C-alpha positions as a printed NumPy array, in Angstrom:
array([[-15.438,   6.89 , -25.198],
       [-16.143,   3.368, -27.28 ],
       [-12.894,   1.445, -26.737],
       [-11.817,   1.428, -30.871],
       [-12.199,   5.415, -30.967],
       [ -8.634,   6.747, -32.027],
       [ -7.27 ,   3.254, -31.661],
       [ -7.48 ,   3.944, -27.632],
       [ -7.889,   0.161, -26.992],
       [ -8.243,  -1.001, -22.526],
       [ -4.952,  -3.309, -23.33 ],
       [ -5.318,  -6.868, -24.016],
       [ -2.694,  -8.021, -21.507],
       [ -2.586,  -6.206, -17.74 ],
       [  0.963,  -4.321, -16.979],
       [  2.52 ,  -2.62 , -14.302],
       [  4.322,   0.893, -15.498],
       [  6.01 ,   0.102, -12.131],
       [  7.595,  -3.359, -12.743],
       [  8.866,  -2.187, -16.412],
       [ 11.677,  -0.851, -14.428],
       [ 14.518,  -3.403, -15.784],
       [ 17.322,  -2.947, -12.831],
       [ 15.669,  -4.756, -10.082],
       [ 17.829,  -7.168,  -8.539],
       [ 17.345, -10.764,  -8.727],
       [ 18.26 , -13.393,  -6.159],
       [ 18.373, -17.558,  -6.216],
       [ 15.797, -19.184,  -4.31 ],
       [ 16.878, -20.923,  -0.858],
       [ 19.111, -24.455,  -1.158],
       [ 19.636, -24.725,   2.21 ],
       [ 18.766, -24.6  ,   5.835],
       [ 19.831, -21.325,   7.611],
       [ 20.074, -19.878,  11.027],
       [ 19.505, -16.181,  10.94 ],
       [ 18.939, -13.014,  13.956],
       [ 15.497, -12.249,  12.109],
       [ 13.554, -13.765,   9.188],
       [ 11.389, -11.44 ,   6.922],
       [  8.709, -12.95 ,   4.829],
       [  7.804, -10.416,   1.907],
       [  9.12 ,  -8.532,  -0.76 ],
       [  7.137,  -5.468,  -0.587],
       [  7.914,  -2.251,   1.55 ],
       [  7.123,  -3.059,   4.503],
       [  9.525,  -5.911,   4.53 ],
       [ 12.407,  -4.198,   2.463],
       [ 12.235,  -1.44 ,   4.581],
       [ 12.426,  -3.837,   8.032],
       [ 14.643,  -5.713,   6.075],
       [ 17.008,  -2.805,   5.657],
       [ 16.992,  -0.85 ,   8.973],
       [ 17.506,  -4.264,  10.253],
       [ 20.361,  -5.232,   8.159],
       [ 21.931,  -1.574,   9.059],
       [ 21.887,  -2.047,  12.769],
       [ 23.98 ,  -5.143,  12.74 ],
       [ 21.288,  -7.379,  12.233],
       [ 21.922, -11.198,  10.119],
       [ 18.826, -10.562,   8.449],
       [ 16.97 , -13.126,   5.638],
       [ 14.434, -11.456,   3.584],
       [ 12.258, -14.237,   1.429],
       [  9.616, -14.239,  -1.432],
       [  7.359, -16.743,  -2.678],
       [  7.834, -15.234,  -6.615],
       [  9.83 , -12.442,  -7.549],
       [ 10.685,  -9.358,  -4.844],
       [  8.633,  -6.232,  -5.363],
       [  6.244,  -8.113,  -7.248],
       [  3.607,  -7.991,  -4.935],
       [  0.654,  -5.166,  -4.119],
       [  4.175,  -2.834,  -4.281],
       [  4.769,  -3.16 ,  -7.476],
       [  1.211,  -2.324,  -8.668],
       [  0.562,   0.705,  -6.623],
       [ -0.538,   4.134,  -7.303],
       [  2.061,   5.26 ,  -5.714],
       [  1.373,   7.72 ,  -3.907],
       [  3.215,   8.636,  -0.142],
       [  0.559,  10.789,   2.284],
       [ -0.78 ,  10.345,   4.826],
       [ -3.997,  11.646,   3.682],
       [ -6.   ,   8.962,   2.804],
       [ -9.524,   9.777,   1.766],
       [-11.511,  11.114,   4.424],
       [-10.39 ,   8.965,   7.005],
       [ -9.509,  11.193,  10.196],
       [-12.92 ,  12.81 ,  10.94 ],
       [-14.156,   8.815,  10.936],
       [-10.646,   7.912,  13.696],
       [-11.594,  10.599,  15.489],
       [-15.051,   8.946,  16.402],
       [-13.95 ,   5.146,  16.377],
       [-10.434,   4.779,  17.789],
       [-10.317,   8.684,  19.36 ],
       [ -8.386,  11.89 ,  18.533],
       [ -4.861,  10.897,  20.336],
       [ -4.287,   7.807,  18.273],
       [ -5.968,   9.335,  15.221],
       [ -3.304,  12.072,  15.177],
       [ -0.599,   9.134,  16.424],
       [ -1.537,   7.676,  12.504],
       [ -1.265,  10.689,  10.78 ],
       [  2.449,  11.122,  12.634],
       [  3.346,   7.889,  12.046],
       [  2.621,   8.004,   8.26 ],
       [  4.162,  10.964,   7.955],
       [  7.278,   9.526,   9.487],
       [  6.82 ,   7.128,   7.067],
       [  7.393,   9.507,   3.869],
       [ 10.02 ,  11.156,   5.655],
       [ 11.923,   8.351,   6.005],
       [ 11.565,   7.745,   1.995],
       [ 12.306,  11.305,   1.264],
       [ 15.67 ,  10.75 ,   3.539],
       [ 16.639,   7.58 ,   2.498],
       [ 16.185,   8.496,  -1.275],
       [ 18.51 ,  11.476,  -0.671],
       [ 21.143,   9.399,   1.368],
       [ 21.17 ,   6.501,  -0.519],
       [ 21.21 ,   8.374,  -4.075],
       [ 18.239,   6.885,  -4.925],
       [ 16.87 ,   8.134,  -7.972],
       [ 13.178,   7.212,  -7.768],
       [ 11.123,  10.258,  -9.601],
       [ 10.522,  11.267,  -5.9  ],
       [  8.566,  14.966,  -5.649],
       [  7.216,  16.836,  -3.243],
       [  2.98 ,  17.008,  -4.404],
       [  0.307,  18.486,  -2.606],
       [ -2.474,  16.494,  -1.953],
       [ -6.317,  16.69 ,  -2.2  ],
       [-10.009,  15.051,  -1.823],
       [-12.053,  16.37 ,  -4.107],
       [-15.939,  16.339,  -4.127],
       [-18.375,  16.74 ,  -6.868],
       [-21.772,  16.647,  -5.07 ],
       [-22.8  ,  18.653,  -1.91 ],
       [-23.272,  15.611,   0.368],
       [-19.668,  15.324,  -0.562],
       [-18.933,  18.751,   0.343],
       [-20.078,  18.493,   3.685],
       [-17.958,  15.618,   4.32 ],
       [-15.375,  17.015,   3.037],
       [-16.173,  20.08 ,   5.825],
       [-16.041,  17.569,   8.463],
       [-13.063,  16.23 ,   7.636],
       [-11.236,  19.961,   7.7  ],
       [-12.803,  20.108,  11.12 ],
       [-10.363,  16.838,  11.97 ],
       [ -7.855,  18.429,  10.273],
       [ -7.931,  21.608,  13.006],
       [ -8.456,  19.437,  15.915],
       [ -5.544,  17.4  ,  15.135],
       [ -2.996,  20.147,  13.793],
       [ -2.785,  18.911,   9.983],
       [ -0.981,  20.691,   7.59 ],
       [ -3.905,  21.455,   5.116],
       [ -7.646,  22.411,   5.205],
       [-10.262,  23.474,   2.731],
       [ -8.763,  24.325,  -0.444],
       [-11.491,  24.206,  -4.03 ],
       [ -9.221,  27.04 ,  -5.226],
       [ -5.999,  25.255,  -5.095],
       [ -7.417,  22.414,  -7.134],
       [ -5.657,  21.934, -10.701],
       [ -8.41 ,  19.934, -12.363],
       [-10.591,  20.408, -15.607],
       [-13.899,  20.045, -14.329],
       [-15.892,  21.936, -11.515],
       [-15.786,  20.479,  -7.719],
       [-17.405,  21.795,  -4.996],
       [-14.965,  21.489,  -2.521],
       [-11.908,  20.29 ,  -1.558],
       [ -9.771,  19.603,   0.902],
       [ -5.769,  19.414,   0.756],
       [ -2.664,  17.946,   2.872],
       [  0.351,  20.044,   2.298],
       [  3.908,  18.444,   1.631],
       [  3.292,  15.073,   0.534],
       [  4.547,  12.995,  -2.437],
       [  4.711,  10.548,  -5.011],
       [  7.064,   8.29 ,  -6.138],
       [  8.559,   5.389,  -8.725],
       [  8.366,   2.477,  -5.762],
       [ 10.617,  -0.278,  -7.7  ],
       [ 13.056,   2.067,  -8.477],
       [ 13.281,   3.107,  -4.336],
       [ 12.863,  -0.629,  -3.178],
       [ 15.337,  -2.057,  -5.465],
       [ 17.851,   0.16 ,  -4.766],
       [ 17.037,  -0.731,  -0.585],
       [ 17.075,  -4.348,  -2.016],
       [ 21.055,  -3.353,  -3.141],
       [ 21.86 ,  -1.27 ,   0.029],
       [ 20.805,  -5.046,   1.872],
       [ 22.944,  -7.05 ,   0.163],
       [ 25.777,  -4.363,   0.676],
       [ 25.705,  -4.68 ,   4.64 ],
       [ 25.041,  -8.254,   4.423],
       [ 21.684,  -9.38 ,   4.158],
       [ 20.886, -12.397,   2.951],
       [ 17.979, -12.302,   0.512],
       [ 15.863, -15.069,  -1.431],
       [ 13.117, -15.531,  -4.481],
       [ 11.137, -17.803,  -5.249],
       [ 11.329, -19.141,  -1.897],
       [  7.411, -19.767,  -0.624],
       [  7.376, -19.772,   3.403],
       [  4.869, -22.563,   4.168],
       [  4.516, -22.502,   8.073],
       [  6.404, -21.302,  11.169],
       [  6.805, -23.567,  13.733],
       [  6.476, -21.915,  17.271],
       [  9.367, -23.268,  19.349],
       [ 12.046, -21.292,  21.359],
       [ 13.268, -20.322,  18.265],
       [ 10.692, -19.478,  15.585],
       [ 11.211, -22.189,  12.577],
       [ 10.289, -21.278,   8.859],
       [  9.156, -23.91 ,   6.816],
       [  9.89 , -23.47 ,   3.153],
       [  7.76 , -24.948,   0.248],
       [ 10.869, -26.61 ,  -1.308],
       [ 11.878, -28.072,   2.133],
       [ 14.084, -26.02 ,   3.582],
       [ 14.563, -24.273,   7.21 ],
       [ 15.053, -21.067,   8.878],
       [ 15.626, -20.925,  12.663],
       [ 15.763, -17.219,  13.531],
       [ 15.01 , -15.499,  16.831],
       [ 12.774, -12.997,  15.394],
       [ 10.302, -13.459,  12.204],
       [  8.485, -10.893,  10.708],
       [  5.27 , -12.011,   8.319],
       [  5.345,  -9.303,   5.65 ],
       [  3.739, -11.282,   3.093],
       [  0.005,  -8.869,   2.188],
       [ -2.359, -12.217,   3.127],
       [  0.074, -13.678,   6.537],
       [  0.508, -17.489,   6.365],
       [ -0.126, -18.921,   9.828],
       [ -3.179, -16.803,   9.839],
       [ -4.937, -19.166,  11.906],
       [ -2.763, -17.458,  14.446],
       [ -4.704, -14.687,  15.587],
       [ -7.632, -15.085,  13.826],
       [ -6.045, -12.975,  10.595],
       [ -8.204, -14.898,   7.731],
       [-11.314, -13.43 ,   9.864],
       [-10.223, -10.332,  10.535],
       [ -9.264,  -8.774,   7.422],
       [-11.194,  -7.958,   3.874],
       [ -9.885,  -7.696,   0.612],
       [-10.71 ,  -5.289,  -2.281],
       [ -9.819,  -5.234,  -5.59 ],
       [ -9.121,  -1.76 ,  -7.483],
       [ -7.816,  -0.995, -11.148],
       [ -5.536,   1.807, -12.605],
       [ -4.501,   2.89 , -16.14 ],
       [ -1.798,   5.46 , -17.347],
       [ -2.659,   6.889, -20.32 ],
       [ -1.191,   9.811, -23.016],
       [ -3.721,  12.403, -23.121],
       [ -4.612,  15.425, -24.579],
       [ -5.296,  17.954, -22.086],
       [ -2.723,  19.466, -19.136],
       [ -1.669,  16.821, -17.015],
       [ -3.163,  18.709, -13.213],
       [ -0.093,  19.606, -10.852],
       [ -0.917,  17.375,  -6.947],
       [ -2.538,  13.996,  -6.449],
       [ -6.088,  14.029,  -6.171],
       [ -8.652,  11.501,  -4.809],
       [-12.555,  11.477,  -4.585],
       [-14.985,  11.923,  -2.095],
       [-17.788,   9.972,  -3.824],
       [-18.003,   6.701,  -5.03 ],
       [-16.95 ,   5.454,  -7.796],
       [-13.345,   6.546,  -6.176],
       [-10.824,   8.422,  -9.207],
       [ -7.617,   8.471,  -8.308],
       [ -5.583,  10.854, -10.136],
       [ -1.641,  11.598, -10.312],
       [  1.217,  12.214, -12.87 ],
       [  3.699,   9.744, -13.891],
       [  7.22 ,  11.364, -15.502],
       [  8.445,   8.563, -17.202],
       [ 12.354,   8.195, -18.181],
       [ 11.624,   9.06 , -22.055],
       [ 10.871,  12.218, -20.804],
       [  6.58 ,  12.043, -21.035],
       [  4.284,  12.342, -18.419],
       [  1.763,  10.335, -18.474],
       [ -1.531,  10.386, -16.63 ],
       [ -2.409,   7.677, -13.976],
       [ -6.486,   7.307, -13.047],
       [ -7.289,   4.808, -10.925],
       [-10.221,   3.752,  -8.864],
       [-13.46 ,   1.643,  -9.875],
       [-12.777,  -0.766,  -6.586],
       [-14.992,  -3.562,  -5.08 ],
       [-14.571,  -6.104,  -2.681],
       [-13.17 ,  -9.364,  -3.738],
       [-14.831, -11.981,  -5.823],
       [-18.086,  -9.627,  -5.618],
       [-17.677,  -7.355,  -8.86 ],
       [-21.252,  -7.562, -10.903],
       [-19.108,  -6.979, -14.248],
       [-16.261,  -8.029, -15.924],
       [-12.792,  -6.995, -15.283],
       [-12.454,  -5.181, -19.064],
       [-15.558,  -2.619, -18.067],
       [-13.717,  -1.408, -14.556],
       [-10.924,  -0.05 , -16.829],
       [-13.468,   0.694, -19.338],
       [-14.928,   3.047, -16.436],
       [-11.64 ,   4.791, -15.919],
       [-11.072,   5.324, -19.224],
       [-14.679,   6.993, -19.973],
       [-13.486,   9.267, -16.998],
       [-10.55 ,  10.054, -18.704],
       [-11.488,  11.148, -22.054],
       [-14.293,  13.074, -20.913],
       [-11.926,  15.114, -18.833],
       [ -8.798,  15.206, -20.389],
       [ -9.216,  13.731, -23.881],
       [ -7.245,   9.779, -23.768],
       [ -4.749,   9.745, -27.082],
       [ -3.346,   6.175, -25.957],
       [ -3.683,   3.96 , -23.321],
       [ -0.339,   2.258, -23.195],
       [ -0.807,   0.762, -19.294],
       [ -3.518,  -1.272, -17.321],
       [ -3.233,  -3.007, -13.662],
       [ -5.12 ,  -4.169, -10.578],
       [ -3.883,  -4.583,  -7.348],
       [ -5.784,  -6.558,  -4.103],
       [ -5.63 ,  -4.918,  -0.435],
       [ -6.189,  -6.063,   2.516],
       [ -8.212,  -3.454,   5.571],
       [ -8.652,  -3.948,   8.825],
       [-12.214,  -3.704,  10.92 ],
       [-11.275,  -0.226,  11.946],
       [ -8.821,   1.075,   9.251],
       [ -5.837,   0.586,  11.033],
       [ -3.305,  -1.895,   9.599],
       [ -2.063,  -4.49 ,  11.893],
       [  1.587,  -4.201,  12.813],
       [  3.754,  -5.616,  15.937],
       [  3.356,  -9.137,  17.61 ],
       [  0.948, -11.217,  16.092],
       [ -0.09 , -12.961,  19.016],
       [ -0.011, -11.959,  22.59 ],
       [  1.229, -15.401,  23.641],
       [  4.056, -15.613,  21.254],
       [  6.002, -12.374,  20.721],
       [  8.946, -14.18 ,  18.656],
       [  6.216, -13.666,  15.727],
       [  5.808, -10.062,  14.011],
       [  3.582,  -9.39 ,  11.202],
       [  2.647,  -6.61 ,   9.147],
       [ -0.628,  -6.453,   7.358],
       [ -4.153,  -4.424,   6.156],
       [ -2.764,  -0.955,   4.748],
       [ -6.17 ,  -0.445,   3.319],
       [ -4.579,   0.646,   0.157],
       [ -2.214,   3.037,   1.895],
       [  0.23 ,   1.048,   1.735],
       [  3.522,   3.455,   0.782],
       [  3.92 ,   4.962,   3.762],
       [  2.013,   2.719,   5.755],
       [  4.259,   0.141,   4.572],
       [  7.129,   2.528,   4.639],
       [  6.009,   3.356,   8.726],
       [  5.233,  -0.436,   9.47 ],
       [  8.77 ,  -1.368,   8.373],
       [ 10.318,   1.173,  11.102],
       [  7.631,  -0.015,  14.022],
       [  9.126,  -3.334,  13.405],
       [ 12.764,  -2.869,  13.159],
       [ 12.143,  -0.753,  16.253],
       [ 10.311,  -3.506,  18.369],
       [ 13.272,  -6.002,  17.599],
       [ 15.954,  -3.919,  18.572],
       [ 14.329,  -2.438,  21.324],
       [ 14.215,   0.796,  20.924],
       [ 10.691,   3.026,  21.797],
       [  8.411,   3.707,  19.368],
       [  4.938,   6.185,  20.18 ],
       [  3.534,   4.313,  17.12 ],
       [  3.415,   0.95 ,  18.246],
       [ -0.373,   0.958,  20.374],
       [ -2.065,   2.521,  17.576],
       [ -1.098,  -0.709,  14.876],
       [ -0.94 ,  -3.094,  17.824],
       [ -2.313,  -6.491,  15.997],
       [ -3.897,  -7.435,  19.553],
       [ -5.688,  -4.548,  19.71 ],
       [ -9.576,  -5.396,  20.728],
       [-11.021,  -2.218,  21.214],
       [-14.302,  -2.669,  18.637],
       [-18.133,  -2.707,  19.211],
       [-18.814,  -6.679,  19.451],
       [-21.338,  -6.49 ,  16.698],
       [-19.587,  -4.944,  13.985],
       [-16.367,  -7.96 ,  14.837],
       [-19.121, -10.35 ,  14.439],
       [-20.545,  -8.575,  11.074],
       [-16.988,  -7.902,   9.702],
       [-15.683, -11.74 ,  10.409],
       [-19.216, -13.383,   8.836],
       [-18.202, -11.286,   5.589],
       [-14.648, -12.084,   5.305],
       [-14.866, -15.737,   6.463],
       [-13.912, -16.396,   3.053],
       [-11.336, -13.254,   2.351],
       [ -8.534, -16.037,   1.779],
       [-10.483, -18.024,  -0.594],
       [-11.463, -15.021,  -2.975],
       [ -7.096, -13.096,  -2.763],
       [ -6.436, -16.438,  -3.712],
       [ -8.511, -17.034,  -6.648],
       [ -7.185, -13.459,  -7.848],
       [-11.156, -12.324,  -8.279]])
């Protein structure tokens, strides 16, 4: 597709579908020093969610942003909730082992069940529905990864397995492999009405408020940009990139990619599940029921590491939309965004203490672009660690965690020496 054909033009200016939502709450930023039971820093799920289950147990919560709540990697997700994501358990079973690999897959899917419930008890109308969904492969080295991976899927007692027939999509694959019961979602419209169900029990929440530094006394101390202080006895970094990431290492141990999605009006059936591929470049494919009444179709994909993409930002949706007229014919293409994410060495995000000589300190971080219901599932693991309840969740994310092969640490921290450098500069 040439980008003037039938006026379907990549848009000049980048927008979220998500953030067009116009009832999100807005908060002043902080004009004065506080004392608090726990500090969040972050606006996106994982710190909402904290935020609320916090805020619900009794808990004289703060929950801060350096710009505008849900404004973050949240607000310009795919939006999908599964724990399926890619072909990532036949990998865990071989580099963190088949008891914490299915410990993941039962903590994310804690993770949509608590958005499914919460939706429902909170009358939270958030385009939630139930969506099957698949990898897809195209090739037959793809195939027999995907054959692998429905081996993990048996071992570990996953809802799904090998499924081409199931698949709703125009073109021919040759094989595919599905997870049964998951969803997708509108994730401004769920998080801002969390954001209103905080306020209701009390919470005390803040834009525009950038948290500088946290000073490690008895108390944990936030230092704000604008000069302000929070003492709290808990503090939970929520924030995507963590600030004080000297602490632990964090601007070494994490990479960043950068990945771009468009929603467009087409002219073919819009397919029924979400769908992902096996083979690089990764497509990305879901529906988006918009409140006129439309569906529109989401593709997203066309990723790369940070700061290292050998074209211009204009071809990577140029890319999606090429795949999108050739298989479903584009009539407009009325939404473009980008998101950056954060992984881990071994795939795991990093939630709980963030050092093992300070526990006041939580932090939350690397969802690998997973981040709905790992957010969704990091959010609980914390609220659970500060209140003290059990959680069979909590060794699998542990932050402190040094179970890796001493070369690949030294290999993965050489690369992402810089990781801080290139989120920052937005490239």
């Amino acid at each position: 597709m040439k980008q003037e054909e039938n006026g379907n033009r990549i848009p000049k200016f980048a927008h979220s579908y998500w953030r067009e939502f116009e009832a999100i709450p807005s908060f002043p930023a902080l004009q004065e020093n506080i004392t608090m039971d726990v500090a969040i820093v972050g606006g996106g799920i994982a710190g909402i969610v904290s935020a609320y289950l916090l805020a619900k147990a009794g808990k004289k919560i703060v929950l801060l942003d350096a710009g505008k709540l849900i404004d973050g990697a949240t607000g310009y997700t795919t939006a999908k909730i599964t724990a399926q994501h890619g072909l990532l358990y036949s990998e865990f079973i071989e580099t963190i082992g088949a008891e914490q690999a299915k410990l993941y897959y039962e903590a994310n899917s804690t993770g949509l069940k608590f958005i499914q419930q919460t939706a429902t008890e909170l009358g939270i109308a958030c385009d939630l529905t139930v969506q099957n969904a698949f990898v897809y492969s195209e090739t037959e080295p793809g195939k027999q990864q995907i054959e692998k991976e429905a081996d993990a899927y048996k071992m570990l007692g996953i809802n799904g397995g090998l499924a081409a027939n199931e698949v709703d999509l125009p073109f021919d694959v040759t094989a595919a492999i599905v997870m049964r019961n998951q969803a997708q979602f509108h994730p401004v419209k769920f998080l801002a009405g969390l954001l209103r169900e905080i306020e209701r029990l009390g919470g005390s929440i803040y834009e525009q408020t950038r948290a500088m530094k946290i000073e490690k006394e008895d108390r944990p101390l936030i230092q704000t940009e604008n000069g302000m202080h929070i003492s709290c006895d808990k503090a939970i970094i929520a924030s995507h990139y963590p600030i004080n990431s000297s602490d632990g290492l964090y601007f070494s141990k994490l990479s960043v990619n950068r990945s771009y999605v468009i929603a467009v009006r087409t002219e073919a059936k819009i397919p029924t599940g979400v769908y992902l591929s096996a083979e690089a470049p990764k497509r990305s494919i879901r529906a988006i029921p918009t409140d006129q009444g439309e569906t529109l179709l989401m593709i997203g994909g066309d990723g790369h590491p940070a700061g290292r993409s050998k074209t211009n930002i204009l071809e990577h949706y140029q890319n999606l939309a090429n795949f999108g007229e050739a298989h479903f014919g584009i009539k407009e293409i009325p939404y473009r965004w980008s998101t950056q994410d954060f992984a881990t060495l071994d795939k795991v995000p990093y939630v709980g203490i963030m050092t093992a000589s300070y526990d006041h300190i939580l932090v939350a971080t690397g969802f690998n672009k997973w981040g709905m219901s790992n957010g969704a599932a990091a959010g609980m693991i914390l609220a659970d660690r500060i209140l003290g309840k059990d959680t069979p969740y909590a060794e699998v994310f542990d932050p402190t965690r040094t179970k890796m092969e001493k070369a690949d640490v030294e290999d993965f921290i050489k690369d992402n020496a810089a990781v801080a450098k290139a989120y920052i500069a937005g490239n």
